[in-house]
Amino acid sequence: MALVSADSRIAELLTELHQLIKQTQEERSRSEHNLVNIQKTHERMQTENKSNFHHRLGLRSPHCHEARADILRKALDKIAEIKSLLEERRIAAKIAGLYNDSEPPRKTMRRGVLMTLLQQSAMTLPLWIGKPGDKPPPLCGAIPASGDYVAKPGDKVAARVKAVEGDEQWILAEVVSYSHATNKYEVDDIDEEGKERHTLSRRRIIPLPQWKANPETDPEALFQKEQLVLALYPQTTCFYRALIHTPPQRPQDDYSVLFEDTSYADGYSPPLNVAQRYVVACKEPKKK
């Protein structure tokens, strides 16, 4: 019944999203028409008082841009809700053991397919776009979760677990459940779903970012050069300590990081790119 309800809501959201996309196109057409008129007016006013023209231009253009930005924000909210419902449906199917042909359980997934999915998850992480004056929320870029935050089933996290050799390591995991009675999570290793489940305290869990931070508008929401982090090593599902080499310069850019590696003379690897999705704060002290 829950799956049917989710399907119905997703259909409604898709219809609403379609209408918002149409509105965006209409606003874009209006903006282009206004720009043409502004250009023509500018040409006529070359010999007139330019200050009055620029005053009128300043009143008109920001309004057009803000109207379109507001529609885009609403569309992003719809997309986020659709993704959340799809994730809830997947988790419900996982619990019930109902897998369809297009979405097999990950325990049969080839590693190359898993790596592709992780890359797609990083690429489709929504960019946070706030209104003028808004501050980025928790879990946007480098901003940590609030102290009372509880990750939802299906959320991806960095989880500190004991390896087979007895050492501890940070892995990419998926939340299965959280017990308020024990303050512990149950998580599945993303690389061995269905094979290995861990019960971990809150301090062993770091929620991953839910939005990308925009370096052009919110650079303070990004880790800065030489800051110590935990980053997902490329083509693996494990997080390792690293220093930020270069923060993203554009919304679509990755971090450039230097992983701690004793096989190199200076103790760090050459720069490697890691997406915002897979870089979190490291609370352990920097090695000297």
PDB file of C-alpha atoms in Angstrom:
ATOM      1  CA  MET A   1       0.000   0.000   0.000  1.00  0.00           C
ATOM      2  CA  ALA A   2       2.843   2.375   0.878  1.00  0.00           C
ATOM      3  CA  LEU A   3       4.485   1.702  -2.497  1.00  0.00           C
ATOM      4  CA  VAL A   4       1.230   2.547  -4.329  1.00  0.00           C
ATOM      5  CA  SER A   5       0.883   5.777  -2.312  1.00  0.00           C
ATOM      6  CA  ALA A   6       4.480   6.738  -3.151  1.00  0.00           C
ATOM      7  CA  ASP A   7       3.874   6.073  -6.866  1.00  0.00           C
ATOM      8  CA  SER A   8       0.795   8.305  -6.782  1.00  0.00           C
ATOM      9  CA  ARG A   9       2.656  11.143  -5.069  1.00  0.00           C
ATOM     10  CA  ILE A  10       5.589  10.831  -7.492  1.00  0.00           C
ATOM     11  CA  ALA A  11       3.153  11.129 -10.421  1.00  0.00           C
ATOM     12  CA  GLU A  12       1.679  14.314  -8.872  1.00  0.00           C
ATOM     13  CA  LEU A  13       5.141  15.793  -8.314  1.00  0.00           C
ATOM     14  CA  LEU A  14       6.205  15.029 -11.885  1.00  0.00           C
ATOM     15  CA  THR A  15       3.130  16.883 -13.171  1.00  0.00           C
ATOM     16  CA  GLU A  16       3.927  19.865 -10.925  1.00  0.00           C
ATOM     17  CA  LEU A  17       7.567  19.763 -12.040  1.00  0.00           C
ATOM     18  CA  HIS A  18       6.488  19.784 -15.685  1.00  0.00           C
ATOM     19  CA  GLN A  19       4.424  22.936 -15.043  1.00  0.00           C
ATOM     20  CA  LEU A  20       7.366  24.629 -13.312  1.00  0.00           C
ATOM     21  CA  ILE A  21       9.646  23.812 -16.247  1.00  0.00           C
ATOM     22  CA  LYS A  22       7.103  25.406 -18.593  1.00  0.00           C
ATOM     23  CA  GLN A  23       6.999  28.493 -16.362  1.00  0.00           C
ATOM     24  CA  THR A  24      10.801  28.654 -16.449  1.00  0.00           C
ATOM     25  CA  GLN A  25      10.746  28.629 -20.252  1.00  0.00           C
ATOM     26  CA  GLU A  26       8.100  31.360 -20.280  1.00  0.00           C
ATOM     27  CA  GLU A  27      10.169  33.516 -17.874  1.00  0.00           C
ATOM     28  CA  ARG A  28      13.237  32.938 -20.017  1.00  0.00           C
ATOM     29  CA  SER A  29      11.376  34.082 -23.132  1.00  0.00           C
ATOM     30  CA  ARG A  30      10.149  37.185 -21.304  1.00  0.00           C
ATOM     31  CA  SER A  31      13.668  37.933 -20.074  1.00  0.00           C
ATOM     32  CA  GLU A  32      15.105  37.610 -23.574  1.00  0.00           C
ATOM     33  CA  HIS A  33      12.379  39.914 -24.914  1.00  0.00           C
ATOM     34  CA  ASN A  34      13.168  42.452 -22.174  1.00  0.00           C
ATOM     35  CA  LEU A  35      16.881  42.288 -22.957  1.00  0.00           C
ATOM     36  CA  VAL A  36      16.191  43.017 -26.622  1.00  0.00           C
ATOM     37  CA  ASN A  37      14.085  46.034 -25.630  1.00  0.00           C
ATOM     38  CA  ILE A  38      16.776  47.217 -23.204  1.00  0.00           C
ATOM     39  CA  GLN A  39      19.403  46.990 -25.942  1.00  0.00           C
ATOM     40  CA  LYS A  40      17.228  49.001 -28.330  1.00  0.00           C
ATOM     41  CA  THR A  41      16.561  51.587 -25.632  1.00  0.00           C
ATOM     42  CA  HIS A  42      20.257  51.788 -24.850  1.00  0.00           C
ATOM     43  CA  GLU A  43      21.056  52.499 -28.481  1.00  0.00           C
ATOM     44  CA  ARG A  44      18.496  55.314 -28.550  1.00  0.00           C
ATOM     45  CA  MET A  45      19.780  56.828 -25.336  1.00  0.00           C
ATOM     46  CA  GLN A  46      23.483  56.963 -26.198  1.00  0.00           C
ATOM     47  CA  THR A  47      23.337  60.738 -26.329  1.00  0.00           C
ATOM     48  CA  GLU A  48      20.859  61.161 -23.436  1.00  0.00           C
ATOM     49  CA  ASN A  49      21.235  61.064 -19.649  1.00  0.00           C
ATOM     50  CA  LYS A  50      22.604  57.573 -19.000  1.00  0.00           C
ATOM     51  CA  SER A  51      22.094  57.636 -15.226  1.00  0.00           C
ATOM     52  CA  ASN A  52      18.300  57.530 -15.604  1.00  0.00           C
ATOM     53  CA  PHE A  53      18.600  54.630 -18.019  1.00  0.00           C
ATOM     54  CA  HIS A  54      20.806  52.632 -15.728  1.00  0.00           C
ATOM     55  CA  HIS A  55      18.403  53.319 -12.863  1.00  0.00           C
ATOM     56  CA  ARG A  56      15.507  51.844 -14.868  1.00  0.00           C
ATOM     57  CA  LEU A  57      17.685  48.932 -16.008  1.00  0.00           C
ATOM     58  CA  GLY A  58      18.539  48.156 -12.369  1.00  0.00           C
ATOM     59  CA  LEU A  59      14.844  48.049 -11.457  1.00  0.00           C
ATOM     60  CA  ARG A  60      13.827  45.750 -14.276  1.00  0.00           C
ATOM     61  CA  SER A  61      16.585  43.166 -14.674  1.00  0.00           C
ATOM     62  CA  PRO A  62      16.917  41.903 -11.052  1.00  0.00           C
ATOM     63  CA  HIS A  63      13.130  41.400 -10.882  1.00  0.00           C
ATOM     64  CA  CYS A  64      13.212  39.173 -13.977  1.00  0.00           C
ATOM     65  CA  HIS A  65      16.133  37.158 -12.646  1.00  0.00           C
ATOM     66  CA  GLU A  66      14.598  36.740  -9.181  1.00  0.00           C
ATOM     67  CA  ALA A  67      11.276  35.529 -10.619  1.00  0.00           C
ATOM     68  CA  ARG A  68      13.047  32.843 -12.627  1.00  0.00           C
ATOM     69  CA  ALA A  69      15.298  31.931  -9.670  1.00  0.00           C
ATOM     70  CA  ASP A  70      12.222  31.470  -7.461  1.00  0.00           C
ATOM     71  CA  ILE A  71      10.673  29.070  -9.995  1.00  0.00           C
ATOM     72  CA  LEU A  72      13.943  27.128 -10.239  1.00  0.00           C
ATOM     73  CA  ARG A  73      14.109  26.827  -6.442  1.00  0.00           C
ATOM     74  CA  LYS A  74      10.591  25.387  -6.409  1.00  0.00           C
ATOM     75  CA  ALA A  75      11.547  22.948  -9.187  1.00  0.00           C
ATOM     76  CA  LEU A  76      14.633  21.820  -7.222  1.00  0.00           C
ATOM     77  CA  ASP A  77      12.429  21.216  -4.165  1.00  0.00           C
ATOM     78  CA  LYS A  78      10.134  19.013  -6.275  1.00  0.00           C
ATOM     79  CA  ILE A  79      13.117  17.048  -7.621  1.00  0.00           C
ATOM     80  CA  ALA A  80      14.467  16.563  -4.084  1.00  0.00           C
ATOM     81  CA  GLU A  81      11.073  15.265  -2.902  1.00  0.00           C
ATOM     82  CA  ILE A  82      10.857  12.881  -5.866  1.00  0.00           C
ATOM     83  CA  LYS A  83      14.345  11.534  -5.124  1.00  0.00           C
ATOM     84  CA  SER A  84      13.418  11.111  -1.456  1.00  0.00           C
ATOM     85  CA  LEU A  85      10.244   9.183  -2.331  1.00  0.00           C
ATOM     86  CA  LEU A  86      12.131   6.952  -4.767  1.00  0.00           C
ATOM     87  CA  GLU A  87      14.695   6.228  -2.041  1.00  0.00           C
ATOM     88  CA  GLU A  88      11.931   5.436   0.483  1.00  0.00           C
ATOM     89  CA  ARG A  89      10.328   3.108  -2.042  1.00  0.00           C
ATOM     90  CA  ARG A  90      13.647   1.357  -2.645  1.00  0.00           C
ATOM     91  CA  ILE A  91      14.224   0.910   1.089  1.00  0.00           C
ATOM     92  CA  ALA A  92      10.682  -0.438   1.560  1.00  0.00           C
ATOM     93  CA  ALA A  93      11.248  -2.887  -1.297  1.00  0.00           C
ATOM     94  CA  LYS A  94      14.594  -3.875   0.182  1.00  0.00           C
ATOM     95  CA  ILE A  95      13.022  -4.624   3.553  1.00  0.00           C
ATOM     96  CA  ALA A  96      10.200  -6.567   1.926  1.00  0.00           C
ATOM     97  CA  GLY A  97      12.613  -8.392  -0.368  1.00  0.00           C
ATOM     98  CA  LEU A  98      10.837  -7.099  -3.451  1.00  0.00           C
ATOM     99  CA  TYR A  99      13.477  -6.408  -6.105  1.00  0.00           C
ATOM    100  CA  ASN A 100      12.520  -5.950  -9.733  1.00  0.00           C
ATOM    101  CA  ASP A 101      14.619  -6.778 -12.777  1.00  0.00           C
ATOM    102  CA  SER A 102      15.821  -3.210 -13.277  1.00  0.00           C
ATOM    103  CA  GLU A 103      16.933  -2.806  -9.648  1.00  0.00           C
ATOM    104  CA  PRO A 104      18.661  -5.982  -8.421  1.00  0.00           C
ATOM    105  CA  PRO A 105      20.050  -6.236  -4.888  1.00  0.00           C
ATOM    106  CA  ARG A 106      23.522  -4.731  -4.679  1.00  0.00           C
ATOM    107  CA  LYS A 107      25.041  -7.939  -3.363  1.00  0.00           C
ATOM    108  CA  THR A 108      25.050  -9.165  -6.987  1.00  0.00           C
ATOM    109  CA  MET A 109      26.324  -5.872  -8.382  1.00  0.00           C
ATOM    110  CA  ARG A 110      29.653  -5.810 -10.182  1.00  0.00           C
ATOM    111  CA  ARG A 111      32.206  -3.411  -8.756  1.00  0.00           C
ATOM    112  CA  GLY A 112      32.421  -1.385 -11.958  1.00  0.00           C
ATOM    113  CA  VAL A 113      28.663  -0.802 -11.868  1.00  0.00           C
ATOM    114  CA  LEU A 114      28.846   0.270  -8.215  1.00  0.00           C
ATOM    115  CA  MET A 115      31.610   2.784  -8.982  1.00  0.00           C
ATOM    116  CA  THR A 116      29.498   4.232 -11.812  1.00  0.00           C
ATOM    117  CA  LEU A 117      26.502   4.597  -9.482  1.00  0.00           C
ATOM    118  CA  LEU A 118      28.622   6.359  -6.860  1.00  0.00           C
ATOM    119  CA  GLN A 119      29.887   8.769  -9.505  1.00  0.00           C
ATOM    120  CA  GLN A 120      26.327   9.437 -10.696  1.00  0.00           C
ATOM    121  CA  SER A 121      25.213  10.071  -7.106  1.00  0.00           C
ATOM    122  CA  ALA A 122      27.947  12.704  -6.762  1.00  0.00           C
ATOM    123  CA  MET A 123      27.071  14.361 -10.066  1.00  0.00           C
ATOM    124  CA  THR A 124      23.343  14.566  -9.299  1.00  0.00           C
ATOM    125  CA  LEU A 125      23.780  15.943  -5.771  1.00  0.00           C
ATOM    126  CA  PRO A 126      21.670  19.148  -5.888  1.00  0.00           C
ATOM    127  CA  LEU A 127      23.357  22.535  -5.745  1.00  0.00           C
ATOM    128  CA  TRP A 128      22.052  24.650  -2.870  1.00  0.00           C
ATOM    129  CA  ILE A 129      20.533  27.866  -4.189  1.00  0.00           C
ATOM    130  CA  GLY A 130      19.284  30.209  -1.496  1.00  0.00           C
ATOM    131  CA  LYS A 131      17.546  33.535  -1.676  1.00  0.00           C
ATOM    132  CA  PRO A 132      19.664  36.695  -1.272  1.00  0.00           C
ATOM    133  CA  GLY A 133      20.872  36.839   2.332  1.00  0.00           C
ATOM    134  CA  ASP A 134      20.181  33.156   3.075  1.00  0.00           C
ATOM    135  CA  LYS A 135      22.961  31.144   4.697  1.00  0.00           C
ATOM    136  CA  PRO A 136      23.711  27.586   3.541  1.00  0.00           C
ATOM    137  CA  PRO A 137      22.000  24.984   5.775  1.00  0.00           C
ATOM    138  CA  PRO A 138      23.590  22.056   7.632  1.00  0.00           C
ATOM    139  CA  LEU A 139      24.829  19.285   5.297  1.00  0.00           C
ATOM    140  CA  CYS A 140      25.496  21.791   2.528  1.00  0.00           C
ATOM    141  CA  GLY A 141      29.102  21.250   1.429  1.00  0.00           C
ATOM    142  CA  ALA A 142      31.414  21.358   4.451  1.00  0.00           C
ATOM    143  CA  ILE A 143      28.707  22.452   6.927  1.00  0.00           C
ATOM    144  CA  PRO A 144      28.164  19.566   9.386  1.00  0.00           C
ATOM    145  CA  ALA A 145      24.816  18.170  10.506  1.00  0.00           C
ATOM    146  CA  SER A 146      23.189  19.727  13.575  1.00  0.00           C
ATOM    147  CA  GLY A 147      23.897  18.038  16.909  1.00  0.00           C
ATOM    148  CA  ASP A 148      20.453  16.397  17.130  1.00  0.00           C
ATOM    149  CA  TYR A 149      20.356  15.287  13.486  1.00  0.00           C
ATOM    150  CA  VAL A 150      19.388  11.663  12.808  1.00  0.00           C
ATOM    151  CA  ALA A 151      20.145  10.226   9.373  1.00  0.00           C
ATOM    152  CA  LYS A 152      17.175   8.597   7.643  1.00  0.00           C
ATOM    153  CA  PRO A 153      17.040   5.048   6.248  1.00  0.00           C
ATOM    154  CA  GLY A 154      18.694   5.085   2.833  1.00  0.00           C
ATOM    155  CA  ASP A 155      20.985   8.023   3.666  1.00  0.00           C
ATOM    156  CA  LYS A 156      24.652   7.542   2.781  1.00  0.00           C
ATOM    157  CA  VAL A 157      27.171   8.065   5.574  1.00  0.00           C
ATOM    158  CA  ALA A 158      30.821   7.598   6.443  1.00  0.00           C
ATOM    159  CA  ALA A 159      30.904   4.836   9.070  1.00  0.00           C
ATOM    160  CA  ARG A 160      33.837   3.822  11.259  1.00  0.00           C
ATOM    161  CA  VAL A 161      33.962   0.008  11.472  1.00  0.00           C
ATOM    162  CA  LYS A 162      36.406  -2.693  12.476  1.00  0.00           C
ATOM    163  CA  ALA A 163      38.099  -4.332   9.519  1.00  0.00           C
ATOM    164  CA  VAL A 164      38.769  -8.075   9.241  1.00  0.00           C
ATOM    165  CA  GLU A 165      42.350  -7.518  10.448  1.00  0.00           C
ATOM    166  CA  GLY A 166      41.064  -5.767  13.565  1.00  0.00           C
ATOM    167  CA  ASP A 167      42.023  -2.281  12.420  1.00  0.00           C
ATOM    168  CA  GLU A 168      39.395   0.429  12.159  1.00  0.00           C
ATOM    169  CA  GLN A 169      38.493   2.159   8.921  1.00  0.00           C
ATOM    170  CA  TRP A 170      35.937   4.602   7.550  1.00  0.00           C
ATOM    171  CA  ILE A 171      33.649   3.066   4.918  1.00  0.00           C
ATOM    172  CA  LEU A 172      30.822   4.333   2.735  1.00  0.00           C
ATOM    173  CA  ALA A 173      27.627   2.888   4.189  1.00  0.00           C
ATOM    174  CA  GLU A 174      23.846   3.134   3.914  1.00  0.00           C
ATOM    175  CA  VAL A 175      21.632   3.709   6.949  1.00  0.00           C
ATOM    176  CA  VAL A 176      19.155   0.891   7.613  1.00  0.00           C
ATOM    177  CA  SER A 177      17.680   2.163  10.881  1.00  0.00           C
ATOM    178  CA  TYR A 178      18.297   4.218  14.013  1.00  0.00           C
ATOM    179  CA  SER A 179      17.272   3.269  17.555  1.00  0.00           C
ATOM    180  CA  HIS A 180      16.435   6.206  19.832  1.00  0.00           C
ATOM    181  CA  ALA A 181      16.486   3.775  22.774  1.00  0.00           C
ATOM    182  CA  THR A 182      20.138   2.799  22.261  1.00  0.00           C
ATOM    183  CA  ASN A 183      21.269   5.823  20.189  1.00  0.00           C
ATOM    184  CA  LYS A 184      22.762   3.430  17.658  1.00  0.00           C
ATOM    185  CA  TYR A 185      22.545   3.043  13.908  1.00  0.00           C
ATOM    186  CA  GLU A 186      22.316  -0.090  11.831  1.00  0.00           C
ATOM    187  CA  VAL A 187      24.164   0.437   8.553  1.00  0.00           C
ATOM    188  CA  ASP A 188      25.075  -1.687   5.549  1.00  0.00           C
ATOM    189  CA  ASP A 189      28.477  -1.551   3.897  1.00  0.00           C
ATOM    190  CA  ILE A 190      27.703  -0.098   0.464  1.00  0.00           C
ATOM    191  CA  ASP A 191      30.192  -2.508  -1.076  1.00  0.00           C
ATOM    192  CA  GLU A 192      28.724  -5.601   0.572  1.00  0.00           C
ATOM    193  CA  GLU A 193      25.017  -4.918   0.934  1.00  0.00           C
ATOM    194  CA  GLY A 194      23.198  -7.909   2.356  1.00  0.00           C
ATOM    195  CA  LYS A 195      26.455  -9.490   3.554  1.00  0.00           C
ATOM    196  CA  GLU A 196      27.681  -7.257   6.345  1.00  0.00           C
ATOM    197  CA  ARG A 197      25.602  -5.103   8.680  1.00  0.00           C
ATOM    198  CA  HIS A 198      27.096  -2.958  11.432  1.00  0.00           C
ATOM    199  CA  THR A 199      25.552  -1.589  14.636  1.00  0.00           C
ATOM    200  CA  LEU A 200      27.322   1.667  15.457  1.00  0.00           C
ATOM    201  CA  SER A 201      27.046   4.553  17.901  1.00  0.00           C
ATOM    202  CA  ARG A 202      26.353   8.081  16.633  1.00  0.00           C
ATOM    203  CA  ARG A 203      29.982   9.143  17.075  1.00  0.00           C
ATOM    204  CA  ARG A 204      30.998   6.523  14.491  1.00  0.00           C
ATOM    205  CA  ILE A 205      28.680   7.983  11.852  1.00  0.00           C
ATOM    206  CA  ILE A 206      29.248  11.098   9.721  1.00  0.00           C
ATOM    207  CA  PRO A 207      26.322  12.039   7.436  1.00  0.00           C
ATOM    208  CA  LEU A 208      27.385  12.945   3.900  1.00  0.00           C
ATOM    209  CA  PRO A 209      26.472  16.309   2.327  1.00  0.00           C
ATOM    210  CA  GLN A 210      22.959  16.571   0.913  1.00  0.00           C
ATOM    211  CA  TRP A 211      23.690  19.658  -1.188  1.00  0.00           C
ATOM    212  CA  LYS A 212      26.690  20.938  -3.088  1.00  0.00           C
ATOM    213  CA  ALA A 213      27.937  24.352  -1.998  1.00  0.00           C
ATOM    214  CA  ASN A 214      28.355  26.973  -4.705  1.00  0.00           C
ATOM    215  CA  PRO A 215      31.942  28.345  -4.584  1.00  0.00           C
ATOM    216  CA  GLU A 216      30.823  31.508  -6.383  1.00  0.00           C
ATOM    217  CA  THR A 217      28.148  32.487  -3.827  1.00  0.00           C
ATOM    218  CA  ASP A 218      28.925  30.473  -0.662  1.00  0.00           C
ATOM    219  CA  PRO A 219      32.694  29.830  -0.490  1.00  0.00           C
ATOM    220  CA  GLU A 220      32.488  29.704   3.321  1.00  0.00           C
ATOM    221  CA  ALA A 221      30.510  26.441   2.988  1.00  0.00           C
ATOM    222  CA  LEU A 222      33.530  24.675   1.482  1.00  0.00           C
ATOM    223  CA  PHE A 223      36.623  23.142   3.071  1.00  0.00           C
ATOM    224  CA  GLN A 224      39.640  25.393   2.597  1.00  0.00           C
ATOM    225  CA  LYS A 225      43.199  24.742   1.421  1.00  0.00           C
ATOM    226  CA  GLU A 226      45.247  22.526   3.822  1.00  0.00           C
ATOM    227  CA  GLN A 227      42.192  21.651   5.910  1.00  0.00           C
ATOM    228  CA  LEU A 228      42.174  18.045   7.168  1.00  0.00           C
ATOM    229  CA  VAL A 229      39.281  15.935   5.857  1.00  0.00           C
ATOM    230  CA  LEU A 230      38.129  12.388   5.245  1.00  0.00           C
ATOM    231  CA  ALA A 231      37.747  11.781   1.520  1.00  0.00           C
ATOM    232  CA  LEU A 232      36.583   8.761  -0.473  1.00  0.00           C
ATOM    233  CA  TYR A 233      39.619   7.364  -2.280  1.00  0.00           C
ATOM    234  CA  PRO A 234      38.880   7.139  -6.045  1.00  0.00           C
ATOM    235  CA  GLN A 235      37.550   3.769  -7.236  1.00  0.00           C
ATOM    236  CA  THR A 236      37.096   2.503  -3.648  1.00  0.00           C
ATOM    237  CA  THR A 237      34.381   2.662  -0.968  1.00  0.00           C
ATOM    238  CA  CYS A 238      36.715   3.710   1.866  1.00  0.00           C
ATOM    239  CA  PHE A 239      37.435   7.147   3.321  1.00  0.00           C
ATOM    240  CA  TYR A 240      40.996   8.157   4.149  1.00  0.00           C
ATOM    241  CA  ARG A 241      42.593  11.195   5.757  1.00  0.00           C
ATOM    242  CA  ALA A 242      43.581  13.900   3.291  1.00  0.00           C
ATOM    243  CA  LEU A 243      44.479  17.576   3.039  1.00  0.00           C
ATOM    244  CA  ILE A 244      42.567  19.935   0.790  1.00  0.00           C
ATOM    245  CA  HIS A 245      44.897  20.921  -2.046  1.00  0.00           C
ATOM    246  CA  THR A 246      42.426  23.104  -3.949  1.00  0.00           C
ATOM    247  CA  PRO A 247      38.740  23.769  -3.147  1.00  0.00           C
ATOM    248  CA  PRO A 248      36.210  23.790  -6.015  1.00  0.00           C
ATOM    249  CA  GLN A 249      36.252  27.001  -8.031  1.00  0.00           C
ATOM    250  CA  ARG A 250      32.959  26.409  -9.871  1.00  0.00           C
ATOM    251  CA  PRO A 251      29.756  24.567  -8.853  1.00  0.00           C
ATOM    252  CA  GLN A 252      30.600  21.566 -11.057  1.00  0.00           C
ATOM    253  CA  ASP A 253      34.203  21.249  -9.807  1.00  0.00           C
ATOM    254  CA  ASP A 254      35.554  18.618  -7.409  1.00  0.00           C
ATOM    255  CA  TYR A 255      37.987  19.087  -4.552  1.00  0.00           C
ATOM    256  CA  SER A 256      41.645  18.390  -5.251  1.00  0.00           C
ATOM    257  CA  VAL A 257      43.020  16.509  -2.229  1.00  0.00           C
ATOM    258  CA  LEU A 258      46.316  15.053  -1.012  1.00  0.00           C
ATOM    259  CA  PHE A 259      45.820  11.669   0.675  1.00  0.00           C
ATOM    260  CA  GLU A 260      48.133  10.704   3.519  1.00  0.00           C
ATOM    261  CA  ASP A 261      50.516   8.126   2.043  1.00  0.00           C
ATOM    262  CA  THR A 262      53.814   7.095   3.632  1.00  0.00           C
ATOM    263  CA  SER A 263      55.093   5.681   0.338  1.00  0.00           C
ATOM    264  CA  TYR A 264      55.763   9.266  -0.791  1.00  0.00           C
ATOM    265  CA  ALA A 265      58.682  11.317   0.559  1.00  0.00           C
ATOM    266  CA  ASP A 266      56.487  14.130   1.880  1.00  0.00           C
ATOM    267  CA  GLY A 267      53.878  11.717   3.261  1.00  0.00           C
ATOM    268  CA  TYR A 268      51.148  12.692   0.798  1.00  0.00           C
ATOM    269  CA  SER A 269      49.907  11.405  -2.556  1.00  0.00           C
ATOM    270  CA  PRO A 270      49.815  13.543  -5.702  1.00  0.00           C
ATOM    271  CA  PRO A 271      46.595  15.610  -6.013  1.00  0.00           C
ATOM    272  CA  LEU A 272      43.461  13.543  -6.697  1.00  0.00           C
ATOM    273  CA  ASN A 273      39.937  14.759  -7.432  1.00  0.00           C
ATOM    274  CA  VAL A 274      37.103  13.883  -5.049  1.00  0.00           C
ATOM    275  CA  ALA A 275      33.499  15.115  -5.395  1.00  0.00           C
ATOM    276  CA  GLN A 276      31.880  17.305  -2.706  1.00  0.00           C
ATOM    277  CA  ARG A 277      29.518  14.415  -1.983  1.00  0.00           C
ATOM    278  CA  TYR A 278      32.372  12.323  -0.582  1.00  0.00           C
ATOM    279  CA  VAL A 279      34.393  14.811   1.491  1.00  0.00           C
ATOM    280  CA  VAL A 280      33.621  15.251   5.211  1.00  0.00           C
ATOM    281  CA  ALA A 281      35.340  16.795   8.222  1.00  0.00           C
ATOM    282  CA  CYS A 282      38.047  14.815  10.028  1.00  0.00           C
ATOM    283  CA  LYS A 283      38.006  15.389  13.790  1.00  0.00           C
ATOM    284  CA  GLU A 284      41.280  13.573  14.411  1.00  0.00           C
ATOM    285  CA  PRO A 285      44.417  15.741  14.795  1.00  0.00           C
ATOM    286  CA  LYS A 286      46.679  16.318  11.807  1.00  0.00           C
ATOM    287  CA  LYS A 287      49.762  14.093  11.746  1.00  0.00           C
ATOM    288  CA  LYS A 288      53.073  15.910  12.167  1.00  0.00           C
TER     289      LYS A 288
END
